[in-house]
mmCIF file of C-alpha atoms and ligand atoms in Angstrom:
data_model
loop_
_atom_site.group_PDB
_atom_site.id
_atom_site.type_symbol
_atom_site.label_atom_id
_atom_site.label_comp_id
_atom_site.label_asym_id
_atom_site.label_seq_id
_atom_site.Cartn_x
_atom_site.Cartn_y
_atom_site.Cartn_z
ATOM 1 C CA MET A 1 8.344 -1.880 -8.559
ATOM 2 C CA GLU A 2 9.407 0.813 -6.067
ATOM 3 C CA VAL A 3 9.923 4.273 -7.446
ATOM 4 C CA VAL A 4 12.988 5.822 -5.876
ATOM 5 C CA ALA A 5 13.308 8.949 -7.996
ATOM 6 C CA ILE A 6 11.025 11.257 -9.926
ATOM 7 C CA LEU A 7 12.959 12.524 -12.948
ATOM 8 C CA THR A 8 12.433 16.151 -14.041
ATOM 9 C CA ALA A 9 13.725 18.692 -16.543
ATOM 10 C CA GLY A 10 13.046 22.277 -15.648
ATOM 11 C CA ASP A 11 9.502 22.392 -14.213
ATOM 12 C CA ARG A 12 8.385 19.230 -15.993
ATOM 13 C CA VAL A 13 8.383 15.568 -15.049
ATOM 14 C CA THR A 14 10.185 13.305 -17.466
ATOM 15 C CA GLY A 15 9.844 9.884 -15.832
ATOM 16 C CA VAL A 16 10.790 7.773 -12.850
ATOM 17 C CA ALA A 17 13.675 5.581 -11.695
ATOM 18 C CA THR A 18 13.010 2.341 -9.879
ATOM 19 C CA ALA A 19 14.774 0.458 -7.079
ATOM 20 C CA ALA A 20 15.843 -2.098 -9.743
ATOM 21 C CA GLY A 21 17.862 0.603 -11.448
ATOM 22 C CA GLU A 22 15.377 0.914 -14.313
ATOM 23 C CA ARG A 23 14.599 4.320 -15.814
ATOM 24 C CA ILE A 24 11.119 4.783 -17.257
ATOM 25 C CA ASP A 25 10.588 7.862 -19.453
ATOM 26 C CA ALA A 26 7.077 9.295 -19.162
ATOM 27 C CA PRO A 27 5.513 12.702 -19.867
ATOM 28 C CA VAL A 28 2.938 12.041 -17.108
ATOM 29 C CA VAL A 29 3.547 10.478 -13.728
ATOM 30 C CA VAL A 30 0.700 9.895 -11.243
ATOM 31 C CA ASN A 31 1.434 9.723 -7.527
ATOM 32 C CA ALA A 32 -1.228 7.325 -6.215
ATOM 33 C CA ALA A 33 0.970 5.980 -3.464
ATOM 34 C CA GLY A 34 -1.603 6.226 -0.651
ATOM 35 C CA LEU A 35 0.074 6.345 2.746
ATOM 36 C CA TRP A 36 3.410 6.792 0.966
ATOM 37 C CA SER A 37 2.212 9.639 -1.298
ATOM 38 C CA PRO A 38 3.865 12.411 0.753
ATOM 39 C CA ALA A 39 7.190 10.572 0.586
ATOM 40 C CA VAL A 40 6.833 9.971 -3.198
ATOM 41 C CA ALA A 41 5.855 13.644 -3.697
ATOM 42 C CA ARG A 42 8.981 14.769 -1.836
ATOM 43 C CA LEU A 43 11.051 12.862 -4.497
ATOM 44 C CA ALA A 44 9.875 15.605 -6.865
ATOM 45 C CA GLY A 45 10.340 18.383 -4.309
ATOM 46 C CA VAL A 46 6.557 18.635 -3.811
ATOM 47 C CA ASP A 47 5.029 18.925 -0.269
ATOM 48 C CA LEU A 48 1.588 17.347 0.144
ATOM 49 C CA PRO A 49 -0.642 18.612 2.978
ATOM 50 C CA ILE A 50 -1.365 15.029 3.965
ATOM 51 C CA ILE A 51 -1.035 13.506 7.424
ATOM 52 C CA ILE A 52 -0.711 9.722 7.815
ATOM 53 C CA GLY A 53 -3.010 9.089 10.765
ATOM 54 C CA ARG A 54 -3.327 5.888 12.708
ATOM 55 C CA HIS A 55 -6.700 4.151 12.469
ATOM 56 C CA PRO A 56 -6.947 0.915 14.481
ATOM 57 C CA VAL A 57 -9.380 -1.839 13.497
ATOM 58 C CA PHE A 58 -10.841 -4.569 15.671
ATOM 59 C CA VAL A 59 -12.246 -7.996 14.888
ATOM 60 C CA VAL A 60 -15.013 -9.508 16.991
ATOM 61 C CA GLU A 61 -16.802 -12.832 16.739
ATOM 62 C CA ARG A 62 -20.535 -12.516 16.710
ATOM 63 C CA ASP A 63 -22.363 -14.805 19.139
ATOM 64 C CA ALA A 64 -24.052 -17.839 17.687
ATOM 65 C CA GLY A 65 -27.535 -16.420 18.174
ATOM 66 C CA PHE A 66 -26.722 -13.330 16.139
ATOM 67 C CA GLY A 67 -28.208 -14.899 12.982
ATOM 68 C CA ARG A 68 -27.467 -13.571 9.514
ATOM 69 C CA PRO A 69 -24.618 -11.103 8.915
ATOM 70 C CA HIS A 70 -25.592 -7.541 9.721
ATOM 71 C CA LEU A 71 -25.496 -4.615 7.263
ATOM 72 C CA VAL A 72 -22.470 -2.412 6.871
ATOM 73 C CA TYR A 73 -23.210 0.269 9.430
ATOM 74 C CA LEU A 74 -21.814 3.782 9.899
ATOM 75 C CA ASP A 75 -22.933 5.617 13.062
ATOM 76 C CA LEU A 76 -21.748 9.145 12.191
ATOM 77 C CA ALA A 77 -23.347 10.622 15.354
ATOM 78 C CA GLY A 78 -22.103 7.930 17.736
ATOM 79 C CA GLY A 79 -18.680 7.608 16.076
ATOM 80 C CA SER A 80 -18.399 3.984 15.035
ATOM 81 C CA TYR A 81 -18.695 1.629 12.057
ATOM 82 C CA ALA A 82 -19.057 -2.097 11.680
ATOM 83 C CA ARG A 83 -19.006 -4.371 8.685
ATOM 84 C CA PRO A 84 -19.565 -8.129 8.573
ATOM 85 C CA GLU A 85 -16.680 -10.476 7.689
ATOM 86 C CA THR A 86 -16.865 -14.145 6.773
ATOM 87 C CA GLY A 87 -16.684 -16.769 9.525
ATOM 88 C CA GLY A 88 -19.134 -14.994 11.781
ATOM 89 C CA LEU A 89 -16.737 -12.098 12.316
ATOM 90 C CA THR A 90 -17.291 -8.331 12.307
ATOM 91 C CA LEU A 91 -14.688 -5.619 11.669
ATOM 92 C CA THR A 92 -15.272 -2.463 13.638
ATOM 93 C CA GLY A 93 -13.565 0.837 14.356
ATOM 94 C CA SER A 94 -14.067 4.456 15.358
ATOM 95 C CA LEU A 95 -15.319 7.405 13.380
ATOM 96 C CA THR A 96 -14.125 9.943 15.969
ATOM 97 C CA GLU A 97 -11.667 11.769 13.703
ATOM 98 C CA ASP A 98 -8.775 11.538 16.067
ATOM 99 C CA GLU A 99 -6.481 10.002 13.424
ATOM 100 C CA THR A 100 -4.748 13.359 12.752
ATOM 101 C CA ARG A 101 -3.691 13.459 16.408
ATOM 102 C CA HIS A 102 -1.941 10.084 15.944
ATOM 103 C CA PRO A 103 0.526 10.432 13.065
ATOM 104 C CA MET A 104 1.990 7.061 12.083
ATOM 105 C CA GLU A 105 4.794 5.758 9.910
ATOM 106 C CA PRO A 106 3.300 3.550 7.173
ATOM 107 C CA GLU A 107 5.884 0.931 7.988
ATOM 108 C CA LEU A 108 4.087 0.365 11.306
ATOM 109 C CA LEU A 109 0.941 -0.880 9.536
ATOM 110 C CA GLY A 110 -0.427 -4.030 11.090
ATOM 111 C CA GLY A 111 1.105 -3.190 14.493
ATOM 112 C CA ASP A 112 -0.484 -4.029 17.833
ATOM 113 C CA VAL A 113 -3.422 -2.249 19.485
ATOM 114 C CA SER A 114 -3.882 -1.736 23.187
ATOM 115 C CA LEU A 115 -6.629 -3.311 25.276
ATOM 116 C CA ASP A 116 -7.720 0.160 26.392
ATOM 117 C CA GLU A 117 -8.400 1.381 22.879
ATOM 118 C CA ALA A 118 -10.154 -1.883 22.007
ATOM 119 C CA THR A 119 -12.404 -1.488 24.989
ATOM 120 C CA GLU A 120 -13.272 2.071 24.123
ATOM 121 C CA VAL A 121 -14.082 1.232 20.487
ATOM 122 C CA LEU A 122 -16.107 -1.893 21.342
ATOM 123 C CA GLU A 123 -18.213 0.089 23.840
ATOM 124 C CA ARG A 124 -19.053 2.561 21.073
ATOM 125 C CA THR A 125 -19.867 -0.275 18.610
ATOM 126 C CA GLY A 126 -22.050 -1.951 21.260
ATOM 127 C CA ARG A 127 -24.084 1.267 21.546
ATOM 128 C CA ALA A 128 -24.652 1.361 17.781
ATOM 129 C CA ILE A 129 -25.526 -2.380 17.476
ATOM 130 C CA PRO A 130 -26.360 -3.558 20.991
ATOM 131 C CA ARG A 131 -26.120 -7.234 20.060
ATOM 132 C CA LEU A 132 -22.443 -6.718 19.187
ATOM 133 C CA ALA A 133 -21.766 -5.709 22.758
ATOM 134 C CA GLU A 134 -21.852 -9.423 23.478
ATOM 135 C CA ALA A 135 -19.464 -10.344 20.656
ATOM 136 C CA ARG A 136 -16.124 -11.939 21.564
ATOM 137 C CA TYR A 137 -12.987 -9.853 20.953
ATOM 138 C CA ARG A 138 -10.581 -11.698 18.614
ATOM 139 C CA ARG A 139 -7.834 -9.269 17.581
ATOM 140 C CA GLY A 140 -6.962 -5.776 16.381
ATOM 141 C CA TRP A 141 -4.321 -4.056 14.319
ATOM 142 C CA ALA A 142 -3.133 -0.604 13.349
ATOM 143 C CA GLY A 143 -4.210 0.698 9.979
ATOM 144 C CA ALA A 144 -3.835 4.253 8.716
ATOM 145 C CA PHE A 145 -5.497 6.930 6.593
ATOM 146 C CA ASP A 146 -3.825 9.501 4.283
ATOM 147 C CA ILE A 147 -5.659 12.638 5.430
ATOM 148 C CA THR A 148 -5.951 16.092 3.856
ATOM 149 C CA PRO A 149 -7.140 19.127 5.854
ATOM 150 C CA ASP A 150 -10.693 18.799 4.493
ATOM 151 C CA TRP A 151 -10.694 14.951 4.456
ATOM 152 C CA MET A 152 -11.176 14.935 0.651
ATOM 153 C CA PRO A 153 -8.550 13.772 -1.865
ATOM 154 C CA ILE A 154 -6.231 15.841 -3.980
ATOM 155 C CA LEU A 155 -6.883 14.998 -7.681
ATOM 156 C CA ASP A 156 -4.769 17.460 -9.584
ATOM 157 C CA GLU A 157 -1.509 18.307 -11.264
ATOM 158 C CA SER A 158 1.198 19.379 -8.863
ATOM 159 C CA PRO A 159 3.403 22.444 -9.450
ATOM 160 C CA VAL A 160 5.757 20.090 -11.309
ATOM 161 C CA ARG A 161 4.085 19.884 -14.729
ATOM 162 C CA GLY A 162 2.998 16.378 -15.653
ATOM 163 C CA PHE A 163 3.340 15.133 -12.069
ATOM 164 C CA TRP A 164 -0.211 14.409 -10.960
ATOM 165 C CA ILE A 165 -1.487 13.612 -7.480
ATOM 166 C CA ALA A 166 -4.312 11.113 -6.705
ATOM 167 C CA ALA A 167 -3.886 10.902 -2.947
ATOM 168 C CA GLY A 168 -5.230 11.981 0.431
ATOM 169 C CA MET A 169 -8.185 9.576 0.227
ATOM 170 C CA SER A 170 -8.796 10.285 3.944
ATOM 171 C CA GLY A 171 -10.348 6.885 4.624
ATOM 172 C CA HIS A 172 -12.667 6.889 1.581
ATOM 173 C CA GLY A 173 -10.401 5.413 -1.056
ATOM 174 C CA PHE A 174 -12.309 2.187 -1.862
ATOM 175 C CA LYS A 175 -15.594 3.924 -2.426
ATOM 176 C CA LEU A 176 -14.128 6.786 -4.395
ATOM 177 C CA ALA A 177 -11.843 4.652 -6.598
ATOM 178 C CA PRO A 178 -13.956 4.533 -9.801
ATOM 179 C CA ALA A 179 -14.692 8.299 -9.638
ATOM 180 C CA VAL A 180 -11.066 9.035 -8.876
ATOM 181 C CA GLY A 181 -10.021 7.122 -12.019
ATOM 182 C CA GLU A 182 -12.522 9.137 -14.123
ATOM 183 C CA MET A 183 -11.454 12.465 -12.643
ATOM 184 C CA MET A 184 -7.766 11.727 -13.125
ATOM 185 C CA ALA A 185 -8.241 10.527 -16.705
ATOM 186 C CA ALA A 186 -10.231 13.673 -17.518
ATOM 187 C CA GLY A 187 -7.705 15.983 -15.870
ATOM 188 C CA ILE A 188 -4.720 14.414 -17.613
ATOM 189 C CA THR A 189 -6.273 14.262 -21.079
ATOM 190 C CA GLY A 190 -8.058 17.630 -20.840
ATOM 191 C CA ALA A 191 -11.495 16.044 -21.204
ATOM 192 C CA THR A 192 -14.554 17.365 -19.394
ATOM 193 C CA PRO A 193 -14.467 15.954 -15.850
ATOM 194 C CA PRO A 194 -17.530 14.167 -14.489
ATOM 195 C CA VAL A 195 -17.818 16.703 -11.631
ATOM 196 C CA ASN A 196 -16.254 20.089 -10.834
ATOM 197 C CA ARG A 197 -12.536 19.656 -10.182
ATOM 198 C CA ALA A 198 -12.192 22.724 -7.867
ATOM 199 C CA PRO A 199 -12.972 20.826 -4.583
ATOM 200 C CA PHE A 200 -10.068 18.482 -5.395
ATOM 201 C CA ALA A 201 -7.559 21.114 -6.486
ATOM 202 C CA PHE A 202 -3.953 20.897 -5.287
ATOM 203 C CA GLY A 203 -3.848 24.527 -4.175
ATOM 204 C CA ARG A 204 -7.185 24.688 -2.356
ATOM 205 C CA PHE A 205 -5.549 24.741 1.115
ATOM 206 C CA GLU A 206 -3.508 27.906 0.413
ATOM 207 C CA GLY A 207 -4.674 31.137 2.126
ATOM 208 C CA THR A 208 -8.098 30.333 3.480
ATOM 209 C CA ALA A 209 -7.454 26.781 4.630
ATOM 210 C CA ALA A 210 -10.415 24.577 3.754
ATOM 211 C CA ALA A 211 -10.963 22.499 6.928
ATOM 212 C CA GLY A 212 -13.232 19.551 7.401
ATOM 213 C CA THR A 213 -13.775 16.372 9.292
ATOM 214 C CA PHE A 214 -14.402 12.744 8.452
ATOM 215 C CA VAL A 215 -18.122 13.119 9.239
ATOM 216 C CA THR A 216 -18.589 16.334 7.166
ATOM 217 C CA SER A 217 -16.764 14.710 4.228
ATOM 218 C CA TYR A 218 -19.430 11.984 4.260
ATOM 219 C CA LEU A 219 -22.286 14.499 4.363
ATOM 220 C CA ARG A 220 -21.106 16.488 1.345
HETATM 221 C C1 FAD B 301 -9.033 0.125 8.579
HETATM 222 C C2 FAD B 301 -9.385 0.824 7.334
HETATM 223 C C3 FAD B 301 -10.701 0.814 6.913
HETATM 224 C C4 FAD B 301 -11.038 1.441 5.716
HETATM 225 N N1 FAD B 301 -12.341 1.383 5.339
HETATM 226 C C5 FAD B 301 -12.708 1.983 4.216
HETATM 227 C C6 FAD B 301 -14.026 1.904 3.741
HETATM 228 O O1 FAD B 301 -14.916 1.344 4.370
HETATM 229 N N2 FAD B 301 -14.363 2.537 2.585
HETATM 230 C C7 FAD B 301 -13.446 3.188 1.874
HETATM 231 O O2 FAD B 301 -13.772 3.706 0.791
HETATM 232 N N3 FAD B 301 -12.167 3.286 2.225
HETATM 233 C C8 FAD B 301 -11.801 2.701 3.402
HETATM 234 N N4 FAD B 301 -10.496 2.770 3.838
HETATM 235 C C9 FAD B 301 -9.555 3.601 3.079
HETATM 236 C C10 FAD B 301 -9.023 2.840 1.885
HETATM 237 O O3 FAD B 301 -8.515 1.616 2.323
HETATM 238 C C11 FAD B 301 -7.904 3.678 1.258
HETATM 239 O O4 FAD B 301 -8.339 5.004 1.055
HETATM 240 C C12 FAD B 301 -7.543 3.092 -0.045
HETATM 241 O O5 FAD B 301 -7.089 1.741 0.090
HETATM 242 C C13 FAD B 301 -6.376 3.895 -0.634
HETATM 243 O O6 FAD B 301 -6.132 3.414 -1.908
HETATM 244 P P1 FAD B 301 -4.953 4.015 -2.712
HETATM 245 O O7 FAD B 301 -4.946 3.283 -4.035
HETATM 246 O O8 FAD B 301 -4.977 5.496 -2.719
HETATM 247 O O9 FAD B 301 -3.604 3.622 -1.906
HETATM 248 P P2 FAD B 301 -3.049 2.182 -1.546
HETATM 249 O O10 FAD B 301 -4.062 1.092 -1.677
HETATM 250 O O11 FAD B 301 -2.327 2.333 -0.237
HETATM 251 O O12 FAD B 301 -2.000 1.956 -2.699
HETATM 252 C C14 FAD B 301 -0.797 2.703 -2.706
HETATM 253 C C15 FAD B 301 0.214 1.791 -3.435
HETATM 254 O O13 FAD B 301 1.356 2.570 -3.671
HETATM 255 C C16 FAD B 301 2.456 1.686 -3.560
HETATM 256 N N5 FAD B 301 3.687 2.479 -3.310
HETATM 257 C C17 FAD B 301 4.036 3.164 -2.180
HETATM 258 N N6 FAD B 301 5.223 3.767 -2.375
HETATM 259 C C18 FAD B 301 5.632 3.446 -3.638
HETATM 260 C C19 FAD B 301 6.791 3.764 -4.382
HETATM 261 N N7 FAD B 301 7.803 4.512 -3.932
HETATM 262 N N8 FAD B 301 6.894 3.248 -5.631
HETATM 263 C C20 FAD B 301 5.895 2.471 -6.177
HETATM 264 N N9 FAD B 301 4.710 2.171 -5.473
HETATM 265 C C21 FAD B 301 4.622 2.640 -4.224
HETATM 266 C C22 FAD B 301 2.109 0.872 -2.302
HETATM 267 O O14 FAD B 301 2.876 -0.323 -2.279
HETATM 268 C C23 FAD B 301 0.616 0.563 -2.623
HETATM 269 O O15 FAD B 301 0.472 -0.568 -3.394
HETATM 270 C C24 FAD B 301 -10.054 2.158 5.013
HETATM 271 C C25 FAD B 301 -8.767 2.195 5.437
HETATM 272 C C26 FAD B 301 -8.395 1.539 6.605
HETATM 273 C C27 FAD B 301 -6.977 1.594 7.057
#
């Protein structure tokens, strides 16, 4: 159900209102709205330092002689990744960190890609896995990442008490999901977190802006 309002009293969250006209009282509200997290935060008057950056994905059909599916492959130096899909297909894209230069409305997800960008990405993938250079191009579409300045998520309470943020996954959200759950549960209940919470603090970008890249976030 779509949240259309974050309810507050003073500096505390008190619940949410939904598009169906329902009001849900809650002492804790977690904004885990991914690409929509900046918009949801704004409902509570909170600005998130998150850019929604376009990340196109391409599907190629491996040639019949390719054999078994290949491994998931990240070429951090060469700037590409590839992962096998069923039906002899491979999904591939760039790791060139140019998403922040291509802000995108989440509503445009699934949109078209250009032949030029497909060509550029497939050349890079072909350098990483030469046999994929012979793969047949099938299609592409526009995806997007929710990106913080250091390409690591915000897992913290916002300045509105009780309004927590679990967003800015910066293209890592699947892998991080179990740890994100543990970190959020610990933060909200006051339990000892599994790892230091400081690198995921809401306020870490104030003053000395912590900058990073997709590649450095993988190497941490
Ligand atoms: C092409 C591509 C490849 C990727 N590859 C990888 C990878 O290999 N490994 C990896 O770890 N990550 C990868 N990612 C990133 C990963 O997909 C995301 O980080 C992850 O899905 C984010 O999960 P999330 O739960 O934070 O947000 P989402 O899965 O986007 O969930 C947010 C939810 O919030 C809901 N929502 C939005 N607004 C509202 C509202 N107002 N009220 C109520 N609900 C709302 C949305 O409907 C949605 O269901 C990739 C992303 C892309 C685009």
